[in-house]
PDB file of C-alpha atoms in Angstrom:
ATOM      1  CA  MET H  99     -43.019  61.973 -11.479  1.00  0.00           C
ATOM      2  CA  ALA H 100     -44.000  64.554 -14.436  1.00  0.00           C
ATOM      3  CA  GLU H 101     -46.547  66.928 -13.205  1.00  0.00           C
ATOM      4  CA  LYS H 102     -49.877  65.750 -15.396  1.00  0.00           C
ATOM      5  CA  SER H 103     -49.293  62.519 -13.429  1.00  0.00           C
ATOM      6  CA  LYS H 104     -49.194  64.109 -10.034  1.00  0.00           C
ATOM      7  CA  VAL H 105     -52.330  66.229 -10.953  1.00  0.00           C
ATOM      8  CA  LYS H 106     -53.937  62.721 -11.982  1.00  0.00           C
ATOM      9  CA  ALA H 107     -52.595  61.032  -8.962  1.00  0.00           C
ATOM     10  CA  ALA H 108     -54.040  63.930  -6.780  1.00  0.00           C
ATOM     11  CA  GLN H 109     -57.381  63.775  -8.368  1.00  0.00           C
ATOM     12  CA  HIS H 110     -57.441  60.625  -7.030  1.00  0.00           C
ATOM     13  CA  GLY H 111     -57.037  61.501  -3.788  1.00  0.00           C
ATOM     14  CA  ASP H 112     -53.138  61.094  -3.529  1.00  0.00           C
ATOM     15  CA  GLU H 113     -52.028  63.684  -0.727  1.00  0.00           C
ATOM     16  CA  ALA H 114     -48.496  63.092  -1.363  1.00  0.00           C
ATOM     17  CA  ALA H 115     -48.609  63.822  -5.119  1.00  0.00           C
ATOM     18  CA  PHE H 116     -50.694  67.069  -4.139  1.00  0.00           C
ATOM     19  CA  THR H 117     -48.155  68.260  -1.618  1.00  0.00           C
ATOM     20  CA  ALA H 118     -45.562  67.839  -4.200  1.00  0.00           C
ATOM     21  CA  LEU H 119     -47.598  69.990  -6.649  1.00  0.00           C
ATOM     22  CA  ILE H 120     -47.892  72.592  -3.836  1.00  0.00           C
ATOM     23  CA  THR H 121     -44.063  72.610  -2.965  1.00  0.00           C
ATOM     24  CA  ASP H 122     -43.215  73.065  -6.687  1.00  0.00           C
ATOM     25  CA  TYR H 123     -45.761  76.068  -7.032  1.00  0.00           C
ATOM     26  CA  GLN H 124     -45.455  77.579  -3.381  1.00  0.00           C
ATOM     27  CA  PRO H 125     -42.484  80.198  -4.248  1.00  0.00           C
ATOM     28  CA  ILE H 126     -44.617  81.708  -7.253  1.00  0.00           C
ATOM     29  CA  LEU H 127     -47.751  81.572  -5.495  1.00  0.00           C
ATOM     30  CA  TYR H 128     -46.235  83.335  -2.752  1.00  0.00           C
ATOM     31  CA  ASN H 129     -44.312  85.882  -4.682  1.00  0.00           C
ATOM     32  CA  THR H 130     -47.648  86.483  -6.878  1.00  0.00           C
ATOM     33  CA  ALA H 131     -49.504  86.690  -3.684  1.00  0.00           C
ATOM     34  CA  TRP H 132     -46.714  89.218  -1.928  1.00  0.00           C
ATOM     35  CA  ARG H 133     -46.740  91.611  -4.730  1.00  0.00           C
ATOM     36  CA  LEU H 134     -50.566  91.955  -4.868  1.00  0.00           C
ATOM     37  CA  LEU H 135     -51.147  92.208  -1.139  1.00  0.00           C
ATOM     38  CA  ARG H 136     -47.807  93.300   0.325  1.00  0.00           C
ATOM     39  CA  GLN H 137     -48.550  92.172   3.955  1.00  0.00           C
ATOM     40  CA  GLU H 138     -47.161  88.900   5.394  1.00  0.00           C
ATOM     41  CA  ALA H 139     -50.061  88.067   7.492  1.00  0.00           C
ATOM     42  CA  ASP H 140     -52.526  88.608   4.576  1.00  0.00           C
ATOM     43  CA  VAL H 141     -50.457  86.690   2.258  1.00  0.00           C
ATOM     44  CA  ALA H 142     -50.081  83.498   4.134  1.00  0.00           C
ATOM     45  CA  ASP H 143     -53.821  83.780   4.915  1.00  0.00           C
ATOM     46  CA  VAL H 144     -54.653  83.682   1.263  1.00  0.00           C
ATOM     47  CA  LEU H 145     -52.177  80.839   0.065  1.00  0.00           C
ATOM     48  CA  GLN H 146     -54.030  78.932   2.969  1.00  0.00           C
ATOM     49  CA  GLU H 147     -57.306  79.210   1.313  1.00  0.00           C
ATOM     50  CA  THR H 148     -55.854  78.836  -1.944  1.00  0.00           C
ATOM     51  CA  ILE H 149     -54.074  75.483  -1.143  1.00  0.00           C
ATOM     52  CA  LEU H 150     -57.637  74.325   0.978  1.00  0.00           C
ATOM     53  CA  LYS H 151     -59.921  75.288  -2.155  1.00  0.00           C
ATOM     54  CA  ALA H 152     -57.257  73.508  -4.789  1.00  0.00           C
ATOM     55  CA  TRP H 153     -57.323  70.476  -2.834  1.00  0.00           C
ATOM     56  CA  GLN H 154     -61.245  70.517  -2.626  1.00  0.00           C
ATOM     57  CA  LYS H 155     -61.848  71.406  -5.888  1.00  0.00           C
ATOM     58  CA  LEU H 156     -59.097  69.252  -7.761  1.00  0.00           C
ATOM     59  CA  PRO H 157     -61.662  66.482  -8.922  1.00  0.00           C
ATOM     60  CA  GLN H 158     -63.473  69.121 -10.796  1.00  0.00           C
ATOM     61  CA  LEU H 159     -60.515  70.028 -12.522  1.00  0.00           C
ATOM     62  CA  ARG H 160     -61.227  68.589 -16.482  1.00  0.00           C
ATOM     63  CA  GLU H 161     -57.405  69.120 -18.135  1.00  0.00           C
ATOM     64  CA  PRO H 162     -54.346  68.177 -15.936  1.00  0.00           C
ATOM     65  CA  ARG H 163     -52.621  70.375 -18.191  1.00  0.00           C
ATOM     66  CA  TYR H 164     -54.035  73.547 -17.125  1.00  0.00           C
ATOM     67  CA  PHE H 165     -53.183  72.931 -13.705  1.00  0.00           C
ATOM     68  CA  ASN H 166     -50.950  75.970 -13.031  1.00  0.00           C
ATOM     69  CA  THR H 167     -53.634  78.455 -14.431  1.00  0.00           C
ATOM     70  CA  TRP H 168     -56.265  76.735 -12.511  1.00  0.00           C
ATOM     71  CA  LEU H 169     -54.164  77.324  -9.581  1.00  0.00           C
ATOM     72  CA  TYR H 170     -53.203  80.836 -10.351  1.00  0.00           C
ATOM     73  CA  ARG H 171     -57.256  81.650 -10.832  1.00  0.00           C
ATOM     74  CA  ILE H 172     -58.022  80.114  -7.314  1.00  0.00           C
ATOM     75  CA  LEU H 173     -55.102  82.409  -5.872  1.00  0.00           C
ATOM     76  CA  ILE H 174     -56.700  85.787  -7.677  1.00  0.00           C
ATOM     77  CA  ASN H 175     -59.742  84.990  -6.505  1.00  0.00           C
ATOM     78  CA  GLU H 176     -58.915  84.411  -2.948  1.00  0.00           C
ATOM     79  CA  VAL H 177     -56.673  87.683  -2.932  1.00  0.00           C
ATOM     80  CA  GLN H 178     -59.460  89.610  -4.481  1.00  0.00           C
ATOM     81  CA  ARG H 179     -62.109  88.456  -1.948  1.00  0.00           C
ATOM     82  CA  PHE H 180     -59.646  89.468   0.874  1.00  0.00           C
ATOM     83  CA  LYS H 181     -59.107  92.571  -0.829  1.00  0.00           C
ATOM     84  CA  ARG H 182     -62.990  92.691  -0.360  1.00  0.00           C
ATOM     85  CA  VAL H 183     -63.105  92.568   3.120  1.00  0.00           C
ATOM     86  CA  SER H 184     -59.854  93.273   4.813  1.00  0.00           C
ATOM     87  CA  PRO H 185     -58.645  97.078   4.199  1.00  0.00           C
ATOM     88  CA  SER H 186     -55.195  97.464   3.503  1.00  0.00           C
ATOM     89  CA  LEU H 187     -52.394  99.485   3.810  1.00  0.00           C
ATOM     90  CA  PRO H 188     -51.001 101.489   0.966  1.00  0.00           C
ATOM     91  CA  LEU H 189     -47.963  99.509  -1.129  1.00  0.00           C
ATOM     92  CA  THR H 190     -45.254 101.966   0.024  1.00  0.00           C
ATOM     93  CA  ASP H 191     -46.253 101.460   3.884  1.00  0.00           C
ATOM     94  CA  THR H 192     -45.235  97.880   3.465  1.00  0.00           C
ATOM     95  CA  LEU H 193     -42.076  98.313   1.785  1.00  0.00           C
ATOM     96  CA  PRO H 194     -38.669  97.909   3.894  1.00  0.00           C
ATOM     97  CA  ALA H 195     -36.968 101.208   5.057  1.00  0.00           C
ATOM     98  CA  THR H 196     -34.058  99.821   3.303  1.00  0.00           C
ATOM     99  CA  ALA H 197     -35.346  99.474  -0.073  1.00  0.00           C
ATOM    100  CA  PRO H 198     -33.899 101.668  -3.108  1.00  0.00           C
ATOM    101  CA  GLU H 199     -35.560 105.161  -3.861  1.00  0.00           C
ATOM    102  CA  ASP H 200     -36.358 104.001  -7.475  1.00  0.00           C
ATOM    103  CA  GLN H 201     -38.162 100.840  -6.009  1.00  0.00           C
ATOM    104  CA  GLN H 202     -40.112 102.825  -3.867  1.00  0.00           C
ATOM    105  CA  VAL H 203     -41.121 105.147  -6.445  1.00  0.00           C
ATOM    106  CA  LEU H 204     -41.979 102.235  -8.946  1.00  0.00           C
ATOM    107  CA  VAL H 205     -44.073 100.224  -6.058  1.00  0.00           C
ATOM    108  CA  GLU H 206     -45.764 103.940  -5.068  1.00  0.00           C
ATOM    109  CA  ALA H 207     -46.306 103.860  -8.999  1.00  0.00           C
ATOM    110  CA  ILE H 208     -48.115 100.755  -9.381  1.00  0.00           C
ATOM    111  CA  SER H 209     -50.124 101.201  -6.268  1.00  0.00           C
ATOM    112  CA  HIS H 210     -52.428 103.927  -8.042  1.00  0.00           C
ATOM    113  CA  LEU H 211     -53.016 101.503 -10.933  1.00  0.00           C
ATOM    114  CA  PRO H 212     -56.586  99.750 -11.160  1.00  0.00           C
ATOM    115  CA  THR H 213     -56.442  96.315  -9.486  1.00  0.00           C
ATOM    116  CA  GLU H 214     -56.776  94.574 -12.803  1.00  0.00           C
ATOM    117  CA  MET H 215     -53.635  96.400 -14.047  1.00  0.00           C
ATOM    118  CA  GLN H 216     -51.780  95.433 -11.126  1.00  0.00           C
ATOM    119  CA  GLU H 217     -52.698  92.032 -11.671  1.00  0.00           C
ATOM    120  CA  VAL H 218     -51.944  91.563 -15.286  1.00  0.00           C
ATOM    121  CA  LEU H 219     -48.289  93.344 -14.781  1.00  0.00           C
ATOM    122  CA  VAL H 220     -47.729  90.873 -11.902  1.00  0.00           C
ATOM    123  CA  PHE H 221     -48.277  87.812 -13.625  1.00  0.00           C
ATOM    124  CA  TYR H 222     -46.399  89.370 -16.686  1.00  0.00           C
ATOM    125  CA  TYR H 223     -43.035  90.621 -15.425  1.00  0.00           C
ATOM    126  CA  TYR H 224     -42.929  88.747 -12.031  1.00  0.00           C
ATOM    127  CA  VAL H 225     -44.485  85.369 -12.911  1.00  0.00           C
ATOM    128  CA  GLY H 226     -43.604  85.496 -16.207  1.00  0.00           C
ATOM    129  CA  LEU H 227     -46.755  83.840 -17.746  1.00  0.00           C
ATOM    130  CA  LYS H 228     -47.653  85.295 -21.576  1.00  0.00           C
ATOM    131  CA  THR H 229     -50.896  87.351 -22.299  1.00  0.00           C
ATOM    132  CA  GLY H 230     -52.846  84.081 -23.280  1.00  0.00           C
ATOM    133  CA  GLU H 231     -52.116  82.317 -19.905  1.00  0.00           C
ATOM    134  CA  ILE H 232     -52.942  85.516 -18.077  1.00  0.00           C
ATOM    135  CA  ALA H 233     -56.229  85.856 -19.733  1.00  0.00           C
ATOM    136  CA  GLN H 234     -56.856  82.045 -18.888  1.00  0.00           C
ATOM    137  CA  VAL H 235     -56.211  82.759 -15.199  1.00  0.00           C
ATOM    138  CA  LEU H 236     -57.796  85.956 -15.082  1.00  0.00           C
ATOM    139  CA  ASP H 237     -60.968  84.417 -17.296  1.00  0.00           C
ATOM    140  CA  GLN H 238     -60.627  87.557 -19.567  1.00  0.00           C
ATOM    141  CA  PRO H 239     -60.210  87.793 -23.456  1.00  0.00           C
ATOM    142  CA  ALA H 240     -56.335  88.066 -24.111  1.00  0.00           C
ATOM    143  CA  ALA H 241     -57.346  91.181 -25.984  1.00  0.00           C
ATOM    144  CA  THR H 242     -58.438  92.458 -22.528  1.00  0.00           C
ATOM    145  CA  VAL H 243     -55.118  91.236 -21.007  1.00  0.00           C
ATOM    146  CA  ARG H 244     -53.317  93.094 -23.511  1.00  0.00           C
ATOM    147  CA  THR H 245     -54.889  96.334 -23.329  1.00  0.00           C
ATOM    148  CA  HIS H 246     -54.601  96.188 -19.561  1.00  0.00           C
ATOM    149  CA  LEU H 247     -51.143  95.560 -20.114  1.00  0.00           C
ATOM    150  CA  ARG H 248     -50.561  98.569 -22.645  1.00  0.00           C
ATOM    151  CA  ARG H 249     -52.273 100.903 -20.519  1.00  0.00           C
ATOM    152  CA  ALA H 250     -50.651  99.813 -17.385  1.00  0.00           C
ATOM    153  CA  ARG H 251     -47.244 100.258 -19.125  1.00  0.00           C
ATOM    154  CA  ALA H 252     -48.526 103.689 -20.499  1.00  0.00           C
ATOM    155  CA  GLN H 253     -49.974 104.751 -16.998  1.00  0.00           C
ATOM    156  CA  LEU H 254     -46.669 103.729 -15.408  1.00  0.00           C
ATOM    157  CA  LYS H 255     -44.549 105.786 -17.903  1.00  0.00           C
ATOM    158  CA  GLU H 256     -46.634 109.092 -17.426  1.00  0.00           C
ATOM    159  CA  LEU H 257     -46.685 108.615 -13.417  1.00  0.00           C
ATOM    160  CA  LEU H 258     -43.122 107.959 -13.307  1.00  0.00           C
ATOM    161  CA  THR H 259     -41.938 110.847 -15.738  1.00  0.00           C
ATOM    162  CA  THR H 260     -44.096 113.353 -13.433  1.00  0.00           C
ATOM    163  CA  LYS H 261     -42.345 111.633 -10.249  1.00  0.00           C
ATOM    164  CA  GLU H 262     -38.868 112.108 -11.769  1.00  0.00           C
ATOM    165  CA  GLY H 263     -39.696 115.605 -13.255  1.00  0.00           C
ATOM    166  CA  VAL H 264     -41.075 116.448  -9.721  1.00  0.00           C
ATOM    167  CA  SER H 265     -38.046 115.148  -7.592  1.00  0.00           C
ATOM    168  CA  ARG H 266     -35.384 116.429 -10.302  1.00  0.00           C
ATOM    169  CA  HIS H 267     -37.276 120.013  -9.952  1.00  0.00           C
ATOM    170  CA  ASP H 268     -37.231 119.673  -6.163  1.00  0.00           C
ATOM    171  CA  GLN H 269     -33.425 118.900  -5.831  1.00  0.00           C
ATOM    172  CA  ALA H 270     -32.934 121.870  -8.450  1.00  0.00           C
TER     173      ALA H 270
END
Protein backbone atom coordinates (compact mmCIF):
# COMPACT_ATOMS: atom_id res chain seq x y z
CA MET A 1 0.00 0.00 0.00
CA ALA A 2 1.46 3.38 -1.02
CA GLU A 3 2.06 5.98 1.68
CA LYS A 4 -0.68 8.30 0.43
CA SER A 5 -3.17 5.42 0.57
CA LYS A 6 -2.06 4.51 4.09
CA VAL A 7 -2.49 8.11 5.19
CA LYS A 8 -5.99 8.33 3.74
CA ALA A 9 -6.97 5.02 5.31
CA ALA A 10 -5.55 6.10 8.67
CA GLN A 11 -7.45 9.38 8.43
CA HIS A 12 -10.63 7.32 8.21
CA GLY A 13 -9.78 5.41 11.39
CA ASP A 14 -7.77 2.47 10.02
CA GLU A 15 -5.45 1.70 12.93
CA ALA A 16 -3.47 -0.87 10.93
CA ALA A 17 -2.66 1.73 8.26
CA PHE A 18 -1.54 4.20 10.93
CA THR A 19 0.59 1.52 12.59
CA ALA A 20 2.19 0.75 9.23
CA LEU A 21 2.98 4.45 8.71
CA ILE A 22 4.51 4.82 12.15
CA THR A 23 6.49 1.62 11.64
CA ASP A 24 7.89 3.07 8.41
CA TYR A 25 8.86 6.35 10.09
CA GLN A 26 9.90 5.02 13.50
CA PRO A 27 13.65 4.72 12.76
CA ILE A 28 13.95 8.25 11.40
CA LEU A 29 11.78 9.70 14.19
CA TYR A 30 13.86 7.90 16.81
CA ASN A 31 17.18 9.02 15.29
CA THR A 32 16.01 12.61 14.98
CA ALA A 33 14.76 12.72 18.56
CA TRP A 34 17.95 11.05 19.78
CA ARG A 35 20.18 13.60 18.04
CA LEU A 36 18.20 16.44 19.58
CA LEU A 37 17.74 15.04 23.11
CA ARG A 38 20.49 12.43 23.71
CA GLN A 39 18.65 10.68 26.55
CA GLU A 40 16.94 7.33 25.94
CA ALA A 41 14.10 7.97 28.42
CA ASP A 42 13.52 11.46 26.99
CA VAL A 43 13.42 10.10 23.44
CA ALA A 44 10.89 7.45 24.42
CA ASP A 45 8.63 10.03 26.06
CA VAL A 46 8.83 12.40 23.10
CA LEU A 47 8.15 9.62 20.58
CA GLN A 48 5.14 8.42 22.55
CA GLU A 49 3.67 11.93 22.64
CA THR A 50 4.46 12.46 18.95
CA ILE A 51 2.66 9.29 17.91
CA LEU A 52 -0.32 10.02 20.15
CA LYS A 53 -0.70 13.57 18.80
CA ALA A 54 -0.27 12.37 15.22
CA TRP A 55 -3.11 9.87 15.69
CA GLN A 56 -5.34 12.46 17.34
CA LYS A 57 -4.71 15.16 14.73
CA LEU A 58 -4.46 12.98 11.62
CA PRO A 59 -7.99 13.85 10.43
CA GLN A 60 -6.88 17.50 10.30
CA LEU A 61 -4.07 16.79 7.80
CA ARG A 62 -5.28 18.31 4.53
CA GLU A 63 -2.68 16.93 2.13
CA PRO A 64 -1.68 13.27 2.65
CA ARG A 65 1.45 13.79 0.53
CA TYR A 66 2.83 16.08 3.25
CA PHE A 67 2.48 13.45 5.96
CA ASN A 68 6.25 13.21 6.52
CA THR A 69 6.84 16.92 7.06
CA TRP A 70 3.68 17.15 9.17
CA LEU A 71 4.90 14.27 11.36
CA TYR A 72 8.39 15.84 11.71
CA ARG A 73 6.73 19.11 12.74
CA ILE A 74 4.86 17.32 15.52
CA LEU A 75 8.13 15.70 16.63
CA ILE A 76 9.95 19.05 16.71
CA ASN A 77 7.11 20.63 18.69
CA GLU A 78 7.29 17.79 21.21
CA VAL A 79 11.09 18.04 21.47
CA GLN A 80 10.85 21.77 22.07
CA ARG A 81 8.05 21.32 24.63
CA PHE A 82 10.08 18.65 26.40
CA LYS A 83 13.19 20.85 26.50
CA ARG A 84 11.18 23.69 28.04
CA VAL A 85 9.83 21.57 30.89
CA SER A 86 12.77 19.22 31.51
CA PRO A 87 16.32 20.10 32.43
CA SER A 88 18.83 18.36 30.21
CA LEU A 89 22.39 17.16 30.47
CA PRO A 90 25.07 18.55 28.17
CA LEU A 91 25.37 16.43 25.03
CA THR A 92 28.87 15.34 25.97
CA ASP A 93 27.54 13.69 29.15
CA THR A 94 25.39 11.37 27.06
CA LEU A 95 28.05 9.95 24.76
CA PRO A 96 29.33 6.46 25.43
CA ALA A 97 32.78 6.41 26.98
CA THR A 98 34.01 4.50 23.93
CA ALA A 99 32.93 7.18 21.41
CA PRO A 100 35.80 8.32 19.20
CA GLU A 101 37.42 11.59 20.29
CA ASP A 102 36.48 13.27 17.00
CA GLN A 103 32.82 12.39 17.59
CA GLN A 104 32.98 13.74 21.13
CA VAL A 105 34.51 16.99 19.90
CA LEU A 106 31.85 17.35 17.17
CA VAL A 107 28.96 16.64 19.54
CA GLU A 108 30.38 19.10 22.07
CA ALA A 109 30.71 21.76 19.38
CA ILE A 110 27.14 21.18 18.17
CA SER A 111 25.87 21.47 21.75
CA HIS A 112 27.20 25.04 21.85
CA LEU A 113 25.02 26.08 18.92
CA PRO A 114 21.56 27.61 19.38
CA THR A 115 18.68 25.12 19.27
CA GLU A 116 17.40 26.31 15.89
CA MET A 117 20.82 25.64 14.35
CA GLN A 118 21.02 22.21 15.97
CA GLU A 119 17.61 21.31 14.52
CA VAL A 120 18.56 22.43 11.02
CA LEU A 121 21.82 20.45 11.15
CA VAL A 122 20.05 17.30 12.31
CA PHE A 123 17.36 17.49 9.63
CA TYR A 124 19.86 18.34 6.88
CA TYR A 125 22.70 15.95 7.66
CA TYR A 126 21.09 13.11 9.60
CA VAL A 127 17.53 12.98 8.29
CA GLY A 128 18.53 14.05 4.78
CA LEU A 129 15.83 16.65 4.21
CA LYS A 130 16.32 19.46 1.72
CA THR A 131 16.16 23.04 2.94
CA GLY A 132 12.63 23.50 1.54
CA GLU A 133 11.42 20.43 3.43
CA ILE A 134 13.14 21.62 6.61
CA ALA A 135 11.40 24.97 6.17
CA GLN A 136 8.04 23.18 6.10
CA VAL A 137 8.87 21.07 9.14
CA LEU A 138 10.10 24.04 11.18
CA ASP A 139 7.44 26.38 9.79
CA GLN A 140 10.06 28.90 8.71
CA PRO A 141 10.94 30.52 5.39
CA ALA A 142 13.46 28.52 3.35
CA ALA A 143 15.81 31.51 3.42
CA THR A 144 15.83 31.37 7.22
CA VAL A 145 16.69 27.67 7.13
CA ARG A 146 19.53 28.31 4.68
CA THR A 147 20.80 31.11 6.91
CA HIS A 148 20.72 28.88 10.00
CA LEU A 149 22.52 26.15 8.09
CA ARG A 150 25.20 28.54 6.79
CA ARG A 151 25.73 30.09 10.22
CA ALA A 152 25.79 26.70 11.93
CA ARG A 153 28.48 25.48 9.53
CA ALA A 154 30.53 28.64 10.09
CA GLN A 155 30.20 28.42 13.88
CA LEU A 156 31.06 24.72 13.85
CA LYS A 157 34.11 25.40 11.72
CA GLU A 158 35.22 28.11 14.13
CA LEU A 159 34.56 25.95 17.20
CA LEU A 160 36.30 22.91 15.73
CA THR A 161 39.28 24.92 14.47
CA THR A 162 39.69 26.51 17.89
CA LYS A 163 39.27 23.13 19.60
CA GLU A 164 41.81 21.43 17.30
CA GLY A 165 44.25 24.32 17.71
CA VAL A 166 43.94 24.07 21.49
CA SER A 167 44.32 20.29 21.59
CA ARG A 168 47.27 20.34 19.16
CA HIS A 169 48.93 23.10 21.19
CA ASP A 170 48.40 21.13 24.41
CA GLN A 171 50.05 18.07 22.88
CA ALA A 172 53.17 19.99 21.80
